[in-house]
Amino acid sequence: MAAERQITLIGAGLAGALLARLLALRGWQVEVYEKRGDPRIAGYQGGRSINLALAERGRHPLRLADADEAVMAQAVMMRGRMVHPLHGEVNLQRYGRDDSEVIWSVHRGELNITLLDLAEQAGARLYFNRRLDHVDFERRIARFVDDRDQRSFDVPFRALIGSDGAGSTLRGAIGKVLDLGERVDFLDHGYKELEIPPTPDGGFRMEPNALHIWPRGNYMCIALPNDEKTFTVTLFMPNLGGATVQNPGFDTIRTSQQARAFFERDFPDTLPLIPELERDWARNPASTLATLHLERWHLDRRALVIGDAAHAMVPFHGQGMNCAFEDCAALAAHLDAHADLADAFAAFEAERKPNARAIQQMALENYLEMRDRVDDADYRLQRELELHLQQRHPGVFVPHYAMVSFMRVPYSVALARSEIQHGILVRATRGKESLDQVDWTAVDADVAAHLTPLADVP
Ligand SMILES: Cc1cc2nc3c(=O)[nH]c(=O)nc-3n(C[C@H](O)[C@H](O)[C@H](O)COP(=O)(O)OP(=O)(O)OC[C@H]3O[C@@H](n4cnc5c(N)ncnc54)[C@H](O)[C@@H]3O)c2cc1C
């Protein structure tokens, strides 16, 4: 029995650390190999997206792992979007009805370290400075390399789980023996991170309990709070700009001086908040964004990919980690339910693939909403109506954002219902300027004709 419940994880990032904890708690012998050094000794070297939005569907697996309390001790509540128009008043658009419907900003490094500690406490064995280099699936030997001195280590395995992120080496290794049907769609926009430090007396420089957005049509800045009173600002923008200054891109804003001029024109209220704009601009690279489509996620009973390694997505719904955490809980349940790993992996893939596809699509769609729609009058009217219909048809008309962020209904269900609801909102508000003009009888009939009650996953 003991030999059967052995598993080797590649990557001790967010999904790898949580899965290690979940499986170790269930009595599995878990070994985790991570290419970087131990962040608890060497300091965290994540290198990207310093903080992340954690939502209910990410918190549920943390609760199953008895990790929610430790994680939430470092989290900052975000009640809604604080929209900073170029001209006009800053305004808060609440995500939900009250403070029970919020999302949380968590620091990637702190979160990773918390989960690593908990994985180890549950009995998982963690090996750092071990980069997966090569897999011999016939002999079931994985070769790891220590990049500090190029020593290599051959490790026998029963099954490999690839939680090694978007550029997964395990996925590449499986791809050599099985056609995974892999396609990567690069977004023509990228991102760069900047920092808002604390005030001189150690406070936040803006409202902390919000996700700040500066929508500017084809590009935007966002800022998420960190518990050490900083904000991480992310500028999303086309990689290639146009010929005029009205169409900036990372290729046209090359110097720190050009960056300052760009911020003076488009994000003037951020300038006093980002004292080291020039330094951050020069130091932090512009990174690419992509969606990974994979037809197959596992090689019989020998290997499986999860998290970003299976379904990397653009970050505009703040769901990549949440989805990866859901993967961990789903995989743990399928491993409990199936004696044969091949059956568990197949059942996991069948459950998670349609949901990953749905959130990948919603994440792409949300970029347009964030950078261009949030300060449009018709968008705001639709949002107002959405909240009204939520009260008028409780449990039937559930806003899109609530389904994705405050509930655990499968992403595929959230997508299908969101598309229906969007149609209802568009029909009801077409040509209207305020809710007073809405034909409530027609809207109620539309809701009754197209929506059934929605129950959350218990
Ligand atoms: C700008 C940006 C903002 C984001 N914001 C959010 C957000 O607000 N909310 C949200 O839910 N998600 C967000 N995401 C997505 C989130 O970062 C990912 O979905 C999440 O990190 C996936 O976790 P993972 O464990 O699958 O991969 P990762 O976190 O990337 O971990 C992979 C691990 O594998 C290790 N590794 C890689 N290769 C090897 C190898 N060959 N051998 C051994 N180890 C290896 C890496 O060092 C790393 O530790 C954002 C992403 C970006 C880019």
PDB file of C-alpha atoms and ligand atoms in Angstrom, residues 9-18 32-37 44-46 48-55 58 78 103-106 108 112 127-134 143-145 147 162-170 191-193 211 222 224 234 236 287-290 306-325 327-328 411, ligand 1:
ATOM      1  CA  LEU A   9       5.755  16.704  -7.687  1.00  0.00           C
ATOM      2  CA  ILE A  10       7.739  18.954 -10.025  1.00  0.00           C
ATOM      3  CA  GLY A  11       7.671  22.595  -8.885  1.00  0.00           C
ATOM      4  CA  ALA A  12       7.057  23.938  -5.378  1.00  0.00           C
ATOM      5  CA  GLY A  13       5.222  27.071  -6.495  1.00  0.00           C
ATOM      6  CA  LEU A  14       1.665  27.844  -5.453  1.00  0.00           C
ATOM      7  CA  ALA A  15      -0.028  24.692  -6.751  1.00  0.00           C
ATOM      8  CA  GLY A  16       2.872  22.361  -5.958  1.00  0.00           C
ATOM      9  CA  ALA A  17       3.116  23.481  -2.334  1.00  0.00           C
ATOM     10  CA  LEU A  18      -0.648  23.262  -1.728  1.00  0.00           C
ATOM     11  CA  VAL A  32       8.643  17.821  -4.329  1.00  0.00           C
ATOM     12  CA  TYR A  33      11.490  19.014  -6.554  1.00  0.00           C
ATOM     13  CA  GLU A  34      11.895  22.758  -7.090  1.00  0.00           C
ATOM     14  CA  LYS A  35      14.422  24.392  -9.403  1.00  0.00           C
ATOM     15  CA  ARG A  36      14.904  27.514  -7.279  1.00  0.00           C
ATOM     16  CA  GLY A  37      16.559  27.777  -3.878  1.00  0.00           C
ATOM     17  CA  TYR A  44      11.753  34.734  -2.506  1.00  0.00           C
ATOM     18  CA  GLN A  45      12.841  35.017  -6.143  1.00  0.00           C
ATOM     19  CA  GLY A  46       9.460  34.849  -7.838  1.00  0.00           C
ATOM     20  CA  ARG A  48       6.723  38.421 -11.326  1.00  0.00           C
ATOM     21  CA  SER A  49       3.257  39.409 -10.142  1.00  0.00           C
ATOM     22  CA  ILE A  50       4.240  40.300  -6.618  1.00  0.00           C
ATOM     23  CA  ASN A  51       0.692  40.040  -5.322  1.00  0.00           C
ATOM     24  CA  LEU A  52      -2.393  38.140  -6.343  1.00  0.00           C
ATOM     25  CA  ALA A  53      -6.152  38.338  -5.847  1.00  0.00           C
ATOM     26  CA  LEU A  54      -7.429  35.387  -3.838  1.00  0.00           C
ATOM     27  CA  ALA A  55     -11.124  34.521  -4.201  1.00  0.00           C
ATOM     28  CA  GLY A  58      -9.057  29.539  -3.999  1.00  0.00           C
ATOM     29  CA  MET A  78     -10.420  44.398  -1.591  1.00  0.00           C
ATOM     30  CA  ILE A 103     -11.579  39.380  -2.772  1.00  0.00           C
ATOM     31  CA  TRP A 104      -8.202  39.413  -1.020  1.00  0.00           C
ATOM     32  CA  SER A 105      -4.749  40.600  -2.000  1.00  0.00           C
ATOM     33  CA  VAL A 106      -2.004  38.174  -0.989  1.00  0.00           C
ATOM     34  CA  ARG A 108       3.042  35.656  -3.708  1.00  0.00           C
ATOM     35  CA  ASN A 112       4.416  30.383  -1.140  1.00  0.00           C
ATOM     36  CA  TYR A 127      14.132  19.334  -2.480  1.00  0.00           C
ATOM     37  CA  PHE A 128      15.317  22.746  -3.655  1.00  0.00           C
ATOM     38  CA  ASN A 129      17.835  23.615  -6.381  1.00  0.00           C
ATOM     39  CA  ARG A 130      16.582  20.607  -8.315  1.00  0.00           C
ATOM     40  CA  ARG A 131      15.488  21.547 -11.814  1.00  0.00           C
ATOM     41  CA  LEU A 132      13.748  18.819 -13.778  1.00  0.00           C
ATOM     42  CA  ASP A 133      15.858  18.364 -16.864  1.00  0.00           C
ATOM     43  CA  HIS A 134      14.855  15.112 -18.479  1.00  0.00           C
ATOM     44  CA  ARG A 143      16.885  13.633 -13.996  1.00  0.00           C
ATOM     45  CA  PHE A 144      17.288  16.819 -11.975  1.00  0.00           C
ATOM     46  CA  VAL A 145      20.071  19.390 -12.228  1.00  0.00           C
ATOM     47  CA  ASP A 147      21.962  24.939 -11.547  1.00  0.00           C
ATOM     48  CA  GLY A 162       3.866  18.731 -13.130  1.00  0.00           C
ATOM     49  CA  SER A 163       3.125  21.811 -11.063  1.00  0.00           C
ATOM     50  CA  ASP A 164       6.049  23.532 -12.765  1.00  0.00           C
ATOM     51  CA  GLY A 165       4.207  26.485 -14.215  1.00  0.00           C
ATOM     52  CA  ALA A 166       3.506  27.894 -17.660  1.00  0.00           C
ATOM     53  CA  GLY A 167       6.863  26.892 -19.133  1.00  0.00           C
ATOM     54  CA  SER A 168       6.545  23.356 -17.693  1.00  0.00           C
ATOM     55  CA  THR A 169       9.502  21.077 -18.398  1.00  0.00           C
ATOM     56  CA  LEU A 170       7.387  18.046 -17.527  1.00  0.00           C
ATOM     57  CA  TYR A 191       2.904  43.996 -18.460  1.00  0.00           C
ATOM     58  CA  LYS A 192       5.407  45.802 -16.286  1.00  0.00           C
ATOM     59  CA  GLU A 193       5.377  46.190 -12.493  1.00  0.00           C
ATOM     60  CA  LEU A 211      -8.187  47.058  -6.385  1.00  0.00           C
ATOM     61  CA  ILE A 222      -3.954  48.410 -11.784  1.00  0.00           C
ATOM     62  CA  LEU A 224      -3.153  45.827  -5.456  1.00  0.00           C
ATOM     63  CA  THR A 234       0.954  46.753 -13.004  1.00  0.00           C
ATOM     64  CA  PHE A 236      -0.789  46.434 -19.104  1.00  0.00           C
ATOM     65  CA  SER A 287       6.750  40.475 -19.583  1.00  0.00           C
ATOM     66  CA  THR A 288       4.567  38.588 -22.040  1.00  0.00           C
ATOM     67  CA  LEU A 289       1.136  37.067 -21.419  1.00  0.00           C
ATOM     68  CA  ALA A 290      -0.319  33.967 -23.039  1.00  0.00           C
ATOM     69  CA  ILE A 306      -1.870  20.807 -13.256  1.00  0.00           C
ATOM     70  CA  GLY A 307      -2.136  24.570 -12.666  1.00  0.00           C
ATOM     71  CA  ASP A 308      -0.368  26.855 -15.129  1.00  0.00           C
ATOM     72  CA  ALA A 309       1.488  23.869 -16.592  1.00  0.00           C
ATOM     73  CA  ALA A 310      -1.889  22.641 -17.918  1.00  0.00           C
ATOM     74  CA  HIS A 311      -3.831  25.849 -18.539  1.00  0.00           C
ATOM     75  CA  ALA A 312      -1.884  29.114 -18.134  1.00  0.00           C
ATOM     76  CA  MET A 313      -4.182  32.072 -18.706  1.00  0.00           C
ATOM     77  CA  VAL A 314      -4.017  35.846 -18.968  1.00  0.00           C
ATOM     78  CA  PRO A 315      -4.384  37.438 -15.505  1.00  0.00           C
ATOM     79  CA  PHE A 316      -7.381  39.706 -16.069  1.00  0.00           C
ATOM     80  CA  HIS A 317      -9.856  37.777 -13.954  1.00  0.00           C
ATOM     81  CA  GLY A 318      -7.297  37.202 -11.190  1.00  0.00           C
ATOM     82  CA  GLN A 319      -8.108  33.481 -11.351  1.00  0.00           C
ATOM     83  CA  GLY A 320      -4.963  31.589 -12.452  1.00  0.00           C
ATOM     84  CA  MET A 321      -3.921  30.731  -8.902  1.00  0.00           C
ATOM     85  CA  ASN A 322      -7.528  30.238  -7.762  1.00  0.00           C
ATOM     86  CA  CYS A 323      -8.048  27.780 -10.617  1.00  0.00           C
ATOM     87  CA  ALA A 324      -4.740  26.039  -9.813  1.00  0.00           C
ATOM     88  CA  PHE A 325      -5.862  25.674  -6.176  1.00  0.00           C
ATOM     89  CA  ASP A 327      -7.101  21.726  -9.398  1.00  0.00           C
ATOM     90  CA  CYS A 328      -5.273  20.644  -6.226  1.00  0.00           C
ATOM     91  CA  TYR A 411     -16.353  27.962 -14.314  1.00  0.00           C
TER      92      TYR A 411
HETATM   93  C1  LIG B   1       0.903  39.557 -13.900  1.00  0.00           C
HETATM   94  C2  LIG B   1       0.157  38.385 -13.309  1.00  0.00           C
HETATM   95  C3  LIG B   1      -0.828  38.602 -12.373  1.00  0.00           C
HETATM   96  C4  LIG B   1      -1.542  37.539 -11.838  1.00  0.00           C
HETATM   97  N1  LIG B   1      -2.532  37.793 -10.937  1.00  0.00           N
HETATM   98  C5  LIG B   1      -3.265  36.779 -10.439  1.00  0.00           C
HETATM   99  C6  LIG B   1      -4.289  37.030  -9.475  1.00  0.00           C
HETATM  100  O1  LIG B   1      -4.542  38.179  -9.098  1.00  0.00           O
HETATM  101  N2  LIG B   1      -5.003  35.959  -9.003  1.00  0.00           N
HETATM  102  C7  LIG B   1      -4.762  34.689  -9.426  1.00  0.00           C
HETATM  103  O2  LIG B   1      -5.471  33.780  -8.977  1.00  0.00           O
HETATM  104  N3  LIG B   1      -3.785  34.423 -10.312  1.00  0.00           N
HETATM  105  C8  LIG B   1      -3.028  35.421 -10.825  1.00  0.00           C
HETATM  106  N4  LIG B   1      -2.019  35.158 -11.702  1.00  0.00           N
HETATM  107  C9  LIG B   1      -1.789  33.766 -12.127  1.00  0.00           C
HETATM  108  C10 LIG B   1      -0.924  32.988 -11.132  1.00  0.00           C
HETATM  109  O3  LIG B   1       0.302  33.648 -10.973  1.00  0.00           O
HETATM  110  C11 LIG B   1      -0.668  31.578 -11.650  1.00  0.00           C
HETATM  111  O4  LIG B   1      -1.855  31.028 -12.149  1.00  0.00           O
HETATM  112  C12 LIG B   1      -0.125  30.687 -10.528  1.00  0.00           C
HETATM  113  O5  LIG B   1       1.135  31.156 -10.123  1.00  0.00           O
HETATM  114  C13 LIG B   1      -0.031  29.251 -11.011  1.00  0.00           C
HETATM  115  O6  LIG B   1       0.569  28.461 -10.030  1.00  0.00           O
HETATM  116  P1  LIG B   1       1.464  27.217 -10.437  1.00  0.00           P
HETATM  117  O7  LIG B   1       1.899  26.601  -9.170  1.00  0.00           O
HETATM  118  O8  LIG B   1       0.757  26.398 -11.462  1.00  0.00           O
HETATM  119  O9  LIG B   1       2.736  27.841 -11.191  1.00  0.00           O
HETATM  120  P2  LIG B   1       3.883  28.757 -10.587  1.00  0.00           P
HETATM  121  O10 LIG B   1       3.368  29.588  -9.482  1.00  0.00           O
HETATM  122  O11 LIG B   1       4.500  29.443 -11.763  1.00  0.00           O
HETATM  123  O12 LIG B   1       4.932  27.734  -9.946  1.00  0.00           O
HETATM  124  C14 LIG B   1       5.739  26.911 -10.747  1.00  0.00           C
HETATM  125  C15 LIG B   1       6.934  26.454  -9.890  1.00  0.00           C
HETATM  126  O13 LIG B   1       7.650  25.459 -10.629  1.00  0.00           O
HETATM  127  C16 LIG B   1       9.037  25.749 -10.558  1.00  0.00           C
HETATM  128  N5  LIG B   1       9.655  25.162 -11.749  1.00  0.00           N
HETATM  129  C17 LIG B   1       9.575  25.619 -13.031  1.00  0.00           C
HETATM  130  N6  LIG B   1      10.262  24.803 -13.847  1.00  0.00           N
HETATM  131  C18 LIG B   1      10.802  23.825 -13.072  1.00  0.00           C
HETATM  132  C19 LIG B   1      11.608  22.686 -13.344  1.00  0.00           C
HETATM  133  N7  LIG B   1      12.033  22.414 -14.576  1.00  0.00           N
HETATM  134  N8  LIG B   1      11.963  21.882 -12.329  1.00  0.00           N
HETATM  135  C20 LIG B   1      11.539  22.154 -11.045  1.00  0.00           C
HETATM  136  N9  LIG B   1      10.779  23.230 -10.728  1.00  0.00           N
HETATM  137  C21 LIG B   1      10.410  24.040 -11.735  1.00  0.00           C
HETATM  138  C22 LIG B   1       9.093  27.264 -10.508  1.00  0.00           C
HETATM  139  O14 LIG B   1      10.335  27.713 -10.003  1.00  0.00           O
HETATM  140  C23 LIG B   1       7.924  27.579  -9.602  1.00  0.00           C
HETATM  141  O15 LIG B   1       8.282  27.538  -8.249  1.00  0.00           O
HETATM  142  C24 LIG B   1      -1.264  36.205 -12.249  1.00  0.00           C
HETATM  143  C25 LIG B   1      -0.254  35.986 -13.180  1.00  0.00           C
HETATM  144  C26 LIG B   1       0.456  37.053 -13.711  1.00  0.00           C
HETATM  145  C27 LIG B   1       1.528  36.773 -14.722  1.00  0.00           C
END
